[in-house]
Coordinates of C-alpha atoms in Angstrom, one line a residue:
M1 CA -47.7 -166.8 -27.2
R2 CA -51.1 -168.4 -27.3
S3 CA -53.6 -166.8 -29.6
M4 CA -55.4 -164.0 -27.9
R5 CA -59.0 -163.1 -28.2
L6 CA -58.9 -159.5 -29.5
S7 CA -61.9 -157.3 -30.0
Y8 CA -61.4 -155.4 -33.2
I9 CA -61.6 -151.6 -32.6
S10 CA -61.4 -149.1 -35.4
P11 CA -59.2 -146.0 -35.0
A12 CA -61.4 -143.0 -34.2
A13 CA -61.1 -139.5 -35.4
S14 CA -60.4 -136.7 -33.0
A15 CA -63.2 -136.3 -30.5
A16 CA -65.9 -133.7 -31.1
A17 CA -65.0 -130.1 -30.3
Q18 CA -65.5 -129.3 -26.6
N19 CA -68.2 -126.9 -25.3
P20 CA -66.6 -124.4 -22.9
N21 CA -70.0 -123.5 -21.5
Y22 CA -70.2 -126.2 -18.9
G23 CA -73.4 -127.4 -17.4
R24 CA -74.1 -130.6 -15.6
K25 CA -77.3 -131.4 -17.5
K26 CA -77.0 -132.6 -21.1
N27 CA -79.5 -133.8 -23.7
V28 CA -79.3 -137.4 -24.7
S29 CA -78.5 -138.1 -28.3
A30 CA -81.0 -140.2 -30.3
A31 CA -78.2 -142.2 -31.8
A32 CA -78.4 -145.9 -30.9
P33 CA -75.6 -147.6 -29.0
P34 CA -74.0 -150.4 -31.1
S35 CA -74.8 -154.0 -30.6
A36 CA -72.1 -156.3 -29.5
A37 CA -71.8 -157.8 -32.9
A38 CA -71.6 -154.4 -34.6
S39 CA -68.7 -153.1 -32.5
T40 CA -66.5 -156.2 -32.0
T41 CA -64.8 -158.6 -34.3
V42 CA -62.2 -161.3 -33.7
L43 CA -59.1 -160.7 -35.7
T44 CA -56.0 -162.8 -36.4
S45 CA -54.1 -159.6 -37.4
P46 CA -54.9 -155.9 -36.7
P47 CA -56.2 -153.5 -39.3
A48 CA -54.0 -150.8 -40.9
T49 CA -53.9 -147.5 -39.0
T50 CA -55.5 -144.3 -40.1
T51 CA -54.9 -140.9 -38.7
T52 CA -57.0 -137.7 -38.7
T53 CA -56.2 -134.0 -38.8
R54 CA -57.7 -131.1 -37.0
T55 CA -60.0 -128.7 -38.7
P56 CA -59.4 -124.9 -38.4
K57 CA -62.6 -124.7 -36.4
Q58 CA -61.3 -127.3 -33.9
T59 CA -58.0 -125.4 -33.6
E60 CA -59.9 -122.2 -32.9
Q61 CA -62.0 -123.8 -30.3
E62 CA -58.9 -125.3 -28.6
E63 CA -57.3 -121.8 -28.5
E64 CA -60.4 -120.4 -26.9
Q65 CA -60.4 -123.2 -24.3
L66 CA -56.7 -122.4 -23.4
V67 CA -57.6 -118.8 -22.9
A68 CA -60.6 -119.7 -20.7
K69 CA -58.4 -122.2 -18.7
N70 CA -56.0 -119.4 -17.6
K71 CA -58.8 -117.3 -16.1
T72 CA -59.0 -117.3 -12.3
T73 CA -62.5 -118.7 -12.3
R74 CA -62.8 -122.4 -12.3
T75 CA -64.3 -123.9 -15.5
V76 CA -64.9 -127.3 -16.9
T77 CA -64.5 -128.4 -20.5
A78 CA -66.6 -131.1 -22.0
T79 CA -67.3 -132.7 -25.3
T80 CA -70.5 -131.7 -27.2
N81 CA -73.4 -134.0 -27.5
G82 CA -72.8 -134.6 -31.2
R83 CA -71.5 -137.9 -32.3
P84 CA -67.7 -137.8 -33.2
S85 CA -66.8 -138.6 -36.7
R86 CA -65.4 -142.1 -37.4
V87 CA -62.7 -143.1 -39.8
A88 CA -63.2 -146.4 -41.6
P89 CA -60.1 -148.6 -41.1
S90 CA -58.3 -150.3 -43.9
Q91 CA -59.1 -154.0 -43.7
A92 CA -56.4 -156.4 -42.9
Q93 CA -55.7 -159.2 -45.3
S94 CA -57.0 -161.9 -42.9
R95 CA -60.8 -161.9 -42.8
P96 CA -62.3 -161.3 -39.4
R97 CA -64.6 -163.9 -37.9
R98 CA -67.8 -162.2 -36.8
R99 CA -69.4 -162.8 -33.5
P100 CA -73.1 -164.0 -33.4
A101 CA -75.6 -161.2 -33.8
P102 CA -77.7 -160.3 -30.7
A103 CA -81.2 -161.5 -30.4
V104 CA -82.7 -158.1 -31.1
A105 CA -82.3 -157.2 -34.8
A106 CA -81.1 -153.7 -35.6
A107 CA -84.3 -152.8 -37.4
S108 CA -86.4 -153.5 -34.3
A109 CA -84.0 -151.9 -31.9
S110 CA -85.0 -148.3 -32.6
L111 CA -88.0 -148.3 -30.3
P112 CA -86.2 -149.7 -27.3
V113 CA -83.3 -147.4 -27.9
T114 CA -85.5 -144.3 -28.1
F115 CA -87.4 -145.4 -25.0
C116 CA -84.1 -145.9 -23.0
N117 CA -82.8 -142.6 -24.1
A118 CA -86.0 -140.9 -23.1
L119 CA -85.7 -142.5 -19.6
E120 CA -82.1 -141.3 -19.3
E121 CA -83.3 -137.7 -20.1
V122 CA -86.0 -138.0 -17.5
I123 CA -83.5 -139.1 -14.8
N124 CA -81.1 -136.4 -15.8
T125 CA -83.7 -133.6 -15.7
F126 CA -86.0 -134.5 -12.9
I127 CA -84.5 -137.2 -10.6
D128 CA -80.9 -136.3 -10.2
P129 CA -80.2 -134.7 -6.8
P130 CA -79.8 -130.9 -7.0
A131 CA -76.5 -131.0 -5.1
L132 CA -73.7 -133.6 -5.3
R133 CA -70.8 -134.3 -3.0
P134 CA -67.7 -132.3 -4.3
T135 CA -65.9 -135.6 -4.9
V136 CA -68.5 -136.7 -7.5
D137 CA -69.7 -133.3 -8.8
P138 CA -68.3 -132.9 -12.3
R139 CA -68.3 -129.2 -11.9
N140 CA -65.7 -129.6 -9.1
V141 CA -63.9 -132.8 -10.4
L142 CA -63.2 -131.8 -14.0
T143 CA -61.6 -128.4 -13.4
S144 CA -58.2 -126.9 -14.3
N145 CA -55.9 -129.6 -15.7
F146 CA -58.2 -132.4 -14.6
A147 CA -60.5 -131.3 -17.5
P148 CA -60.6 -133.6 -20.5
V149 CA -58.9 -132.9 -23.8
D150 CA -59.5 -134.0 -27.4
E151 CA -57.5 -136.7 -29.1
L152 CA -54.3 -135.5 -30.8
P153 CA -52.8 -137.2 -33.9
P154 CA -49.0 -137.6 -34.1
T155 CA -47.7 -134.1 -33.7
P156 CA -44.0 -133.0 -33.7
C157 CA -42.7 -131.2 -30.5
P158 CA -39.5 -129.2 -30.2
V159 CA -36.8 -129.9 -27.7
V160 CA -36.5 -126.6 -25.9
R161 CA -33.8 -127.4 -23.4
G162 CA -30.8 -129.7 -23.5
A163 CA -30.7 -132.9 -25.5
I164 CA -32.5 -136.2 -25.2
P165 CA -30.1 -138.8 -23.6
R166 CA -29.1 -141.6 -25.9
C167 CA -30.6 -144.3 -23.7
L168 CA -34.1 -142.8 -24.4
A169 CA -33.6 -142.5 -28.2
G170 CA -36.2 -144.3 -30.2
G171 CA -38.3 -145.1 -27.2
A172 CA -41.7 -143.8 -26.1
Y173 CA -43.0 -142.5 -22.8
L174 CA -46.7 -143.2 -22.2
R175 CA -48.9 -141.9 -19.5
N176 CA -52.4 -143.3 -18.8
G177 CA -55.2 -141.5 -17.2
P178 CA -58.9 -140.7 -17.1
N179 CA -60.4 -138.4 -19.8
P180 CA -64.2 -138.7 -20.1
Q181 CA -65.3 -138.5 -23.7
H182 CA -68.7 -137.1 -22.8
L183 CA -70.0 -134.6 -20.4
P184 CA -71.0 -136.6 -17.3
R185 CA -74.7 -136.7 -16.6
G186 CA -75.0 -136.9 -12.8
P187 CA -72.2 -138.0 -10.4
H188 CA -68.6 -138.4 -11.7
H189 CA -65.5 -139.4 -9.7
L190 CA -62.0 -138.6 -10.9
F191 CA -61.3 -142.4 -11.3
D192 CA -64.2 -142.9 -13.7
G193 CA -63.0 -141.2 -16.9
D194 CA -62.3 -143.1 -20.1
G195 CA -58.7 -144.1 -20.5
M196 CA -56.5 -141.9 -22.7
L197 CA -52.9 -142.6 -23.5
H198 CA -50.5 -139.7 -24.0
S199 CA -47.5 -141.1 -25.9
L200 CA -44.3 -139.2 -26.7
L201 CA -42.1 -141.0 -29.3
L202 CA -38.5 -139.8 -29.1
P203 CA -36.3 -139.6 -32.2
A204 CA -34.2 -142.7 -32.9
S205 CA -31.0 -140.6 -33.3
P206 CA -30.5 -137.5 -31.2
S207 CA -28.3 -136.1 -34.0
S208 CA -30.9 -136.6 -36.7
G209 CA -32.7 -133.3 -36.1
A210 CA -36.0 -135.0 -35.9
D211 CA -38.5 -133.8 -33.3
P212 CA -40.2 -136.0 -30.7
V213 CA -43.9 -136.8 -31.6
L214 CA -46.8 -136.5 -29.2
C215 CA -50.0 -138.6 -29.8
S216 CA -53.0 -138.7 -27.5
R217 CA -55.6 -141.4 -28.1
Y218 CA -58.4 -143.0 -26.2
V219 CA -58.1 -146.7 -25.3
Q220 CA -61.0 -147.9 -27.4
T221 CA -62.6 -150.2 -24.9
Y222 CA -66.0 -151.8 -25.6
R223 CA -67.5 -149.2 -23.2
Y224 CA -65.9 -146.4 -25.1
L225 CA -67.4 -147.6 -28.4
V226 CA -70.8 -148.0 -26.9
E227 CA -70.9 -144.5 -25.5
R228 CA -69.2 -143.0 -28.5
D229 CA -72.0 -144.2 -30.7
A230 CA -74.6 -143.3 -28.2
G231 CA -73.3 -139.8 -28.0
A232 CA -73.5 -139.8 -24.2
P233 CA -72.6 -141.9 -21.1
V234 CA -74.9 -145.0 -20.8
L235 CA -73.0 -147.3 -18.5
P236 CA -72.8 -146.8 -14.7
N237 CA -69.5 -145.8 -13.1
V238 CA -67.9 -147.7 -10.2
F239 CA -66.5 -145.0 -8.0
S240 CA -69.3 -142.5 -8.6
G241 CA -71.5 -144.9 -6.8
F242 CA -75.2 -145.3 -6.3
H243 CA -77.3 -142.2 -5.5
G244 CA -80.8 -143.0 -4.3
V245 CA -83.7 -143.1 -6.8
A246 CA -81.5 -141.8 -9.6
G247 CA -79.0 -144.6 -9.2
L248 CA -81.8 -147.2 -9.1
A249 CA -83.4 -145.8 -12.2
R250 CA -80.1 -145.7 -14.1
G251 CA -79.5 -149.3 -13.2
A252 CA -82.9 -150.2 -14.6
V253 CA -82.2 -148.4 -17.8
V254 CA -78.9 -150.3 -18.2
A255 CA -80.7 -153.6 -17.6
A256 CA -83.2 -152.7 -20.3
R257 CA -80.4 -151.9 -22.7
V258 CA -78.8 -155.3 -22.0
L259 CA -82.1 -157.2 -22.4
T260 CA -82.9 -155.5 -25.7
G261 CA -79.4 -156.2 -27.2
Q262 CA -78.1 -152.7 -27.2
M263 CA -75.0 -153.7 -25.2
N264 CA -73.4 -156.9 -24.1
P265 CA -72.0 -156.9 -20.5
L266 CA -69.8 -159.9 -21.4
E267 CA -67.7 -157.6 -23.5
G268 CA -66.7 -155.7 -20.4
A269 CA -67.4 -152.3 -19.0
G270 CA -63.9 -151.2 -17.9
L271 CA -62.1 -148.0 -18.7
A272 CA -58.5 -149.1 -19.1
N273 CA -57.5 -145.8 -17.5
T274 CA -55.0 -146.7 -14.8
S275 CA -51.6 -147.9 -16.0
L276 CA -49.6 -149.7 -18.7
A277 CA -47.5 -152.9 -18.9
Y278 CA -45.2 -154.4 -21.5
F279 CA -44.5 -158.1 -21.6
A280 CA -44.3 -161.0 -24.0
G281 CA -44.1 -158.6 -27.0
R282 CA -47.3 -156.7 -26.3
L283 CA -48.1 -153.3 -24.7
Y284 CA -51.3 -153.3 -22.5
A285 CA -53.5 -150.5 -21.1
L286 CA -54.8 -151.7 -17.7
G287 CA -57.7 -151.0 -15.5
E288 CA -58.5 -153.4 -12.7
S289 CA -62.2 -153.6 -13.4
D290 CA -61.7 -155.3 -16.8
L291 CA -59.3 -157.4 -18.9
P292 CA -56.2 -155.8 -20.3
Y293 CA -56.4 -154.0 -23.7
A294 CA -53.6 -154.6 -26.2
V295 CA -52.4 -151.3 -27.6
R296 CA -49.6 -150.5 -30.0
V297 CA -47.3 -147.5 -30.6
D298 CA -46.0 -147.3 -34.1
P299 CA -42.2 -147.0 -33.8
D300 CA -42.0 -144.8 -37.0
T301 CA -45.0 -142.5 -36.8
G302 CA -45.9 -142.5 -33.1
E303 CA -49.5 -143.3 -33.8
V304 CA -51.3 -145.1 -30.9
T305 CA -53.9 -147.8 -31.8
T306 CA -56.0 -150.2 -29.8
H307 CA -55.9 -153.8 -30.9
G308 CA -58.4 -155.2 -28.5
R309 CA -59.4 -156.8 -25.2
C310 CA -57.3 -159.8 -24.3
D311 CA -58.4 -162.9 -22.4
F312 CA -55.2 -164.9 -23.0
G313 CA -56.8 -167.9 -24.7
G314 CA -59.9 -167.8 -22.5
R315 CA -57.9 -168.3 -19.3
L316 CA -58.3 -164.7 -17.9
V317 CA -61.7 -163.7 -16.7
M318 CA -63.4 -160.7 -15.1
G319 CA -60.3 -158.5 -14.5
M320 CA -56.7 -158.0 -13.6
T321 CA -54.8 -155.7 -11.3
A322 CA -53.4 -152.5 -12.9
H323 CA -50.1 -153.2 -11.1
P324 CA -48.8 -156.6 -12.3
K325 CA -45.1 -157.3 -11.4
K326 CA -42.7 -158.4 -14.1
D327 CA -39.6 -160.2 -12.8
P328 CA -36.6 -158.7 -14.5
V329 CA -34.7 -162.0 -14.1
T330 CA -37.2 -164.6 -15.2
G331 CA -39.4 -162.5 -17.5
E332 CA -42.5 -163.8 -15.7
L333 CA -45.5 -161.6 -14.9
F334 CA -47.3 -161.9 -11.6
A335 CA -50.8 -160.5 -11.1
F336 CA -54.1 -160.9 -9.3
R337 CA -57.7 -159.8 -9.4
Y338 CA -60.2 -158.9 -6.7
G339 CA -63.9 -158.5 -6.6
P340 CA -67.1 -158.3 -4.6
V341 CA -67.9 -162.1 -4.5
P342 CA -65.8 -165.0 -3.1
P343 CA -63.0 -165.6 -3.7
F344 CA -62.4 -162.0 -3.1
V345 CA -58.8 -162.2 -4.3
T346 CA -57.3 -164.6 -6.9
Y347 CA -53.6 -164.8 -7.6
F348 CA -52.0 -166.0 -10.9
R349 CA -49.0 -165.6 -13.1
F350 CA -47.9 -165.6 -16.7
D351 CA -44.8 -167.3 -18.2
P352 CA -42.3 -165.2 -20.2
A353 CA -44.2 -166.1 -23.4
G354 CA -47.4 -164.7 -22.1
N355 CA -49.2 -168.0 -21.2
K356 CA -51.4 -167.6 -18.1
G357 CA -51.1 -170.2 -15.3
A358 CA -53.7 -171.6 -13.0
D359 CA -55.7 -169.4 -10.7
V360 CA -54.9 -169.5 -7.0
P361 CA -58.0 -168.4 -5.1
I362 CA -57.3 -166.8 -1.7
F363 CA -60.3 -167.6 0.5
S364 CA -58.5 -166.3 3.7
V365 CA -59.5 -162.8 2.5
Q366 CA -63.0 -163.0 4.0
Q367 CA -64.3 -159.5 3.1
P368 CA -64.3 -157.7 -0.3
S369 CA -61.4 -155.3 0.0
F370 CA -59.9 -152.6 -2.2
L371 CA -56.6 -154.4 -3.2
H372 CA -55.0 -152.0 -5.6
D373 CA -51.3 -153.2 -5.6
F374 CA -49.0 -155.9 -4.2
A375 CA -45.3 -156.8 -4.2
I376 CA -43.1 -159.7 -5.1
T377 CA -39.7 -161.0 -3.9
E378 CA -37.6 -163.8 -5.3
R379 CA -39.7 -166.4 -3.6
Y380 CA -42.9 -164.7 -2.3
A381 CA -45.8 -162.5 -3.1
I382 CA -47.0 -160.0 -0.5
F383 CA -50.7 -158.8 -0.5
P384 CA -52.0 -155.9 1.7
E385 CA -55.5 -156.0 3.2
I386 CA -56.2 -152.5 4.2
Q387 CA -59.0 -150.4 5.7
I388 CA -60.6 -149.6 2.4
V389 CA -63.3 -152.1 1.7
M390 CA -66.1 -152.8 -0.8
K391 CA -69.5 -152.2 0.6
P392 CA -72.0 -153.0 -2.1
M393 CA -75.0 -153.3 0.2
D394 CA -74.2 -150.0 2.0
M395 CA -74.2 -148.4 -1.5
V396 CA -77.6 -149.8 -2.3
V397 CA -79.2 -148.9 1.1
G398 CA -77.5 -145.6 1.9
G399 CA -76.2 -144.4 -1.4
G400 CA -72.8 -143.2 -2.4
S401 CA -69.7 -145.1 -3.4
P402 CA -69.4 -148.9 -3.2
V403 CA -65.9 -148.5 -1.8
G404 CA -65.2 -146.8 1.6
S405 CA -63.1 -147.0 4.7
D406 CA -63.6 -149.3 7.7
P407 CA -61.8 -147.7 10.7
G408 CA -62.4 -150.8 12.8
K409 CA -60.6 -153.2 10.5
V410 CA -57.0 -154.1 11.4
P411 CA -54.7 -153.9 8.3
R412 CA -52.6 -157.0 7.6
L413 CA -50.1 -158.3 5.1
G414 CA -50.4 -161.7 3.5
V415 CA -47.3 -163.7 2.3
I416 CA -47.7 -166.6 -0.1
P417 CA -45.0 -168.5 -2.0
R418 CA -44.6 -167.1 -5.4
Y419 CA -45.2 -170.4 -7.2
A420 CA -48.0 -171.6 -4.8
T421 CA -50.7 -173.8 -6.3
D422 CA -53.1 -173.1 -3.5
E423 CA -53.2 -170.9 -0.4
S424 CA -52.3 -173.6 2.1
E425 CA -49.0 -171.9 2.8
M426 CA -50.2 -168.4 3.0
R427 CA -49.5 -166.5 6.3
W428 CA -51.1 -163.3 7.5
F429 CA -49.4 -160.7 9.7
E430 CA -51.4 -157.9 11.4
V431 CA -49.8 -154.5 10.9
P432 CA -52.1 -151.9 12.7
G433 CA -52.2 -148.5 11.1
F434 CA -50.4 -149.6 7.9
N435 CA -52.5 -148.9 4.8
M436 CA -50.6 -149.5 1.6
M437 CA -52.2 -148.4 -1.6
H438 CA -49.0 -148.6 -3.8
S439 CA -45.9 -150.7 -3.3
V440 CA -42.4 -149.6 -4.2
N441 CA -40.4 -152.8 -3.8
A442 CA -39.8 -155.8 -1.7
W443 CA -36.9 -158.3 -1.2
E444 CA -35.6 -161.0 1.1
E445 CA -32.9 -160.8 3.8
A446 CA -31.3 -163.1 6.4
G447 CA -31.3 -166.1 4.1
G448 CA -34.9 -165.7 3.3
E449 CA -36.1 -165.5 6.9
E450 CA -37.0 -161.8 6.6
L451 CA -39.0 -159.9 4.0
V452 CA -38.5 -156.2 3.6
L453 CA -41.3 -154.1 2.0
V454 CA -41.0 -150.4 1.0
A455 CA -44.3 -148.6 0.5
P456 CA -46.1 -145.4 1.3
N457 CA -48.5 -145.7 4.2
I458 CA -51.7 -143.7 3.8
L459 CA -52.1 -142.0 7.2
S460 CA -55.5 -140.5 6.6
I461 CA -57.1 -143.5 4.9
E462 CA -60.7 -142.2 5.3
H463 CA -59.8 -139.5 2.8
A464 CA -58.2 -141.7 0.2
L465 CA -61.2 -141.7 -2.1
E466 CA -63.3 -138.8 -0.9
R467 CA -60.9 -136.0 0.0
M468 CA -57.7 -136.8 -1.7
E469 CA -56.3 -133.3 -1.0
L470 CA -56.3 -134.3 2.7
V471 CA -54.3 -137.5 2.2
H472 CA -50.8 -137.7 3.6
A473 CA -48.6 -140.7 2.6
C474 CA -45.5 -141.6 4.7
V475 CA -43.0 -143.9 3.1
E476 CA -42.1 -146.8 5.4
K477 CA -39.8 -149.8 5.4
V478 CA -41.6 -152.8 6.8
R479 CA -39.7 -155.8 8.0
I480 CA -41.5 -159.2 8.4
N481 CA -39.7 -162.0 10.3
L482 CA -41.1 -165.2 8.9
R483 CA -39.6 -167.3 11.7
T484 CA -40.9 -165.3 14.7
G485 CA -43.8 -163.5 13.1
A486 CA -42.5 -160.1 14.3
V487 CA -43.2 -157.0 12.2
T488 CA -41.3 -153.8 12.5
R489 CA -41.8 -150.5 10.7
T490 CA -39.4 -147.6 10.0
P491 CA -40.5 -144.3 8.5
L492 CA -38.2 -143.1 5.7
A493 CA -39.3 -139.6 5.2
A494 CA -41.6 -136.9 6.7
G495 CA -42.8 -135.6 3.3
N496 CA -46.1 -136.4 1.6
F497 CA -44.6 -138.9 -0.9
D498 CA -46.5 -141.4 -3.1
F499 CA -46.3 -142.9 -6.7
G500 CA -42.8 -144.3 -5.9
V501 CA -40.7 -145.9 -8.6
I502 CA -37.4 -147.7 -8.7
N503 CA -35.0 -149.0 -11.4
P504 CA -37.1 -151.7 -13.0
G505 CA -34.1 -154.0 -13.1
C506 CA -34.2 -154.2 -9.2
L507 CA -37.8 -155.3 -8.8
G508 CA -38.1 -158.1 -6.2
Q509 CA -34.4 -157.6 -5.2
R510 CA -32.7 -155.5 -2.6
N511 CA -32.3 -152.0 -3.8
R512 CA -31.2 -148.7 -2.4
Y513 CA -33.0 -145.8 -4.2
G514 CA -36.6 -144.8 -4.9
Y515 CA -38.1 -141.8 -6.6
F516 CA -41.4 -140.4 -5.4
G517 CA -44.0 -137.8 -6.4
I518 CA -44.4 -135.0 -3.8
G519 CA -48.0 -134.3 -3.0
D520 CA -48.8 -130.6 -3.2
P521 CA -51.4 -131.7 -2.1
M522 CA -52.4 -135.0 -3.7
P523 CA -53.4 -135.8 -6.3
K524 CA -51.3 -133.0 -7.7
I525 CA -47.5 -133.6 -7.7
G526 CA -45.4 -130.6 -7.2
G527 CA -42.0 -132.3 -7.5
V528 CA -39.9 -135.4 -7.2
A529 CA -37.9 -136.7 -4.2
K530 CA -35.2 -139.4 -4.2
L531 CA -34.9 -141.6 -1.1
D532 CA -32.0 -143.7 0.0
F533 CA -33.5 -146.8 1.7
D534 CA -30.1 -147.7 3.2
R535 CA -30.4 -144.7 5.5
A536 CA -33.5 -146.1 7.3
G537 CA -33.4 -145.4 11.0
A538 CA -30.9 -142.5 10.7
G539 CA -33.5 -139.8 10.1
D540 CA -35.0 -138.5 6.9
C541 CA -33.8 -140.5 3.9
T542 CA -34.4 -137.8 1.3
V543 CA -31.1 -137.3 -0.6
A544 CA -32.3 -135.3 -3.6
R545 CA -35.3 -133.2 -4.5
R546 CA -36.6 -131.3 -7.5
D547 CA -39.6 -128.9 -7.1
F548 CA -41.2 -127.8 -10.3
G549 CA -42.1 -124.3 -9.1
P550 CA -45.2 -122.4 -8.2
G551 CA -48.3 -123.5 -10.2
C552 CA -46.3 -126.3 -11.9
F553 CA -47.5 -129.9 -11.3
A554 CA -46.6 -133.3 -12.7
G555 CA -47.7 -136.9 -12.7
E556 CA -46.0 -140.0 -11.5
P557 CA -42.3 -140.0 -12.2
F558 CA -40.7 -142.9 -14.1
F559 CA -37.1 -144.2 -13.9
V560 CA -35.3 -145.1 -17.1
R561 CA -32.0 -146.8 -16.6
D562 CA -29.0 -145.7 -18.8
D563 CA -27.9 -148.9 -20.5
V564 CA -26.0 -147.0 -23.2
E565 CA -23.5 -144.7 -21.4
G566 CA -24.1 -145.7 -17.8
D567 CA -21.7 -147.4 -15.4
G568 CA -24.2 -150.0 -14.1
N569 CA -25.0 -148.3 -10.8
E570 CA -28.6 -148.6 -9.6
D571 CA -29.3 -144.9 -9.9
D572 CA -27.5 -144.4 -13.2
G573 CA -30.4 -143.2 -15.4
Y574 CA -33.1 -140.6 -15.8
V575 CA -36.4 -139.7 -14.2
V576 CA -39.1 -138.6 -16.7
C577 CA -42.6 -137.1 -16.4
Y578 CA -45.0 -134.6 -17.9
V579 CA -45.2 -131.2 -16.2
H580 CA -48.1 -128.7 -16.6
D581 CA -47.8 -125.0 -15.7
E582 CA -51.2 -123.8 -14.5
G583 CA -50.2 -120.2 -14.8
T584 CA -49.1 -120.2 -18.5
G585 CA -50.8 -123.3 -19.7
E586 CA -47.5 -124.7 -21.0
N587 CA -46.9 -128.5 -20.9
R588 CA -43.5 -130.1 -21.1
F589 CA -41.9 -133.5 -21.0
V590 CA -39.1 -133.3 -18.4
V591 CA -35.9 -135.4 -18.2
M592 CA -34.0 -135.3 -14.9
D593 CA -30.6 -136.8 -14.1
A594 CA -31.4 -139.4 -11.4
R595 CA -27.9 -139.3 -9.9
S596 CA -27.5 -135.5 -9.4
P597 CA -28.1 -134.0 -6.0
D598 CA -30.9 -131.8 -7.2
L599 CA -32.3 -134.1 -9.9
E600 CA -31.0 -131.7 -12.6
I601 CA -33.2 -131.2 -15.6
V602 CA -31.1 -132.2 -18.7
A603 CA -33.8 -132.0 -21.4
E604 CA -37.3 -130.6 -21.9
V605 CA -39.7 -131.1 -24.8
Q606 CA -42.5 -128.5 -25.3
L607 CA -45.8 -130.2 -25.9
P608 CA -48.4 -128.9 -28.3
E609 CA -51.4 -129.8 -26.2
R610 CA -52.3 -130.0 -22.6
V611 CA -51.8 -133.4 -20.9
P612 CA -54.3 -133.7 -18.1
Y613 CA -53.2 -135.0 -14.7
G614 CA -53.5 -138.8 -14.7
F615 CA -52.2 -141.9 -13.0
H616 CA -49.4 -144.2 -14.0
G617 CA -46.9 -144.2 -16.9
L618 CA -44.3 -146.4 -18.6
F619 CA -41.2 -146.0 -20.8
V620 CA -41.0 -148.4 -23.7
T621 CA -37.6 -148.8 -25.2
Q622 CA -36.8 -148.7 -29.0
A623 CA -36.1 -152.4 -29.0
E624 CA -39.5 -153.1 -27.3
L625 CA -41.3 -150.9 -29.7
R626 CA -39.7 -152.7 -32.7
S627 CA -40.6 -156.1 -31.2
Q628 CA -44.3 -155.5 -30.7
H629 CA -46.5 -158.2 -32.1
Q630 CA -48.5 -157.1 -35.2

């Protein structure tokens, strides 16, 4: 792999204890945000890892929070305004190469910092609107199991039911999701929290008697470090949007911080809170508004560390989708980025060694759109252009989110050869009423003349970002005839199913089974359903289902194939996820038999800490953990 540009990020101690007395207003800490030079370093090898332990006071506070969470009234937990403690890392043998210092010296930065902090407090106290939309009101958003948690050092967890299957031994299940490190000041959307990884390392030998190990750590992005040292949020959020005079004022304060050297926008402002990917010997935390962040799970201790922001030798700029596609046959990774300026979509790929290829700008997308996911087949890539669009000018003029629905737009699917060097061969097919947020799989049939796409269709697209509890997703099989241009659609199930996964070895190839989260309602997932795609056209294709019970909700399921004791069938494996019981406060890692008619639970691990509801997860095998680059 080519050398990567990694921003050095020191391991942090557990976050400051949370204040159960929630209030939307919060004082601004006088601590100065770090300069770009102070917080980032280019390394040729990562530093040694350090861990922290919890104090008795922190433990007592966490127990009080658990009791408060089980009350019937809705509460929100939040970190205090104090600056979290920091653990100095052991220095690696290779000496880091420092970046140039900013123009404003640290000694002269105190006055600008104090001034900016004072302005933030004025905005927070006097300018913020007295009432916020429920979607961006933190008192509504950060409730129940959506509330943030503190970091958790590697902690043993007992297996309380069954036994961990051998194919999972020594691997780790990771789930990414938003977990704001500070109490939001002003609007806050669910999508805008700092990325936190919840990793469960499973024992290498089921008969060893060793317990699984849970570790929860922030992805230490540049944004995370700036706001950690500031003791409060200082950068604007994307989905929370622009809210009148308060939004304009906060934008001016951010500009002042940049001009006075308090932060460097070239280091990125992403959250890395959406998903994970493993390829070319590295594990990445992904968020589409920034570059990937390399992270590592220690295969012996379970500790999770952030190694840095990766630009792949300077060839990757701006951002990358949180849903890249890794071809299981070739080992290549296919991806794209989208943004508010032309070209609104850019397609690219990586070879199996992790070297990024040339950009393929797609100028036929003539409006900035919210393009969250896509699909690949053996020879093609398929892009959806849906009715969710980016409206930066509407945000400035009318306030609110820069992303919204456009009911007058006709959704369409774009097909481009997988190895295209330009978009000259790209074809677009209008598919009225088909709004695909997540893809499940795609493949070719009829000698390559037909493309088949399986994906949930968001029927109530106007609620996708504002009222997610009103969203209904219908899984469909879409068939595109490349010769005639005809597009046909077949519903596969009546249920509210999303977050679909398949056997990863079938990506881009014809497959039969998919596993979906059951919206109860979205974004909560009350169970898992298995669909048989071969039954399309013969009624509901649901062939197995597991409901977690009243008050129990999970995140996205993930399929792990059984390559140890399995017989090679597509559905020979296990479906795993975290499950939270809102009644008792218990949290468990659940392993289900993917072939059984009721998705039988074969193993459960009791977790020592709450895992908030989040987004996407990944299972990393023991071999992959051992082969991670240092």
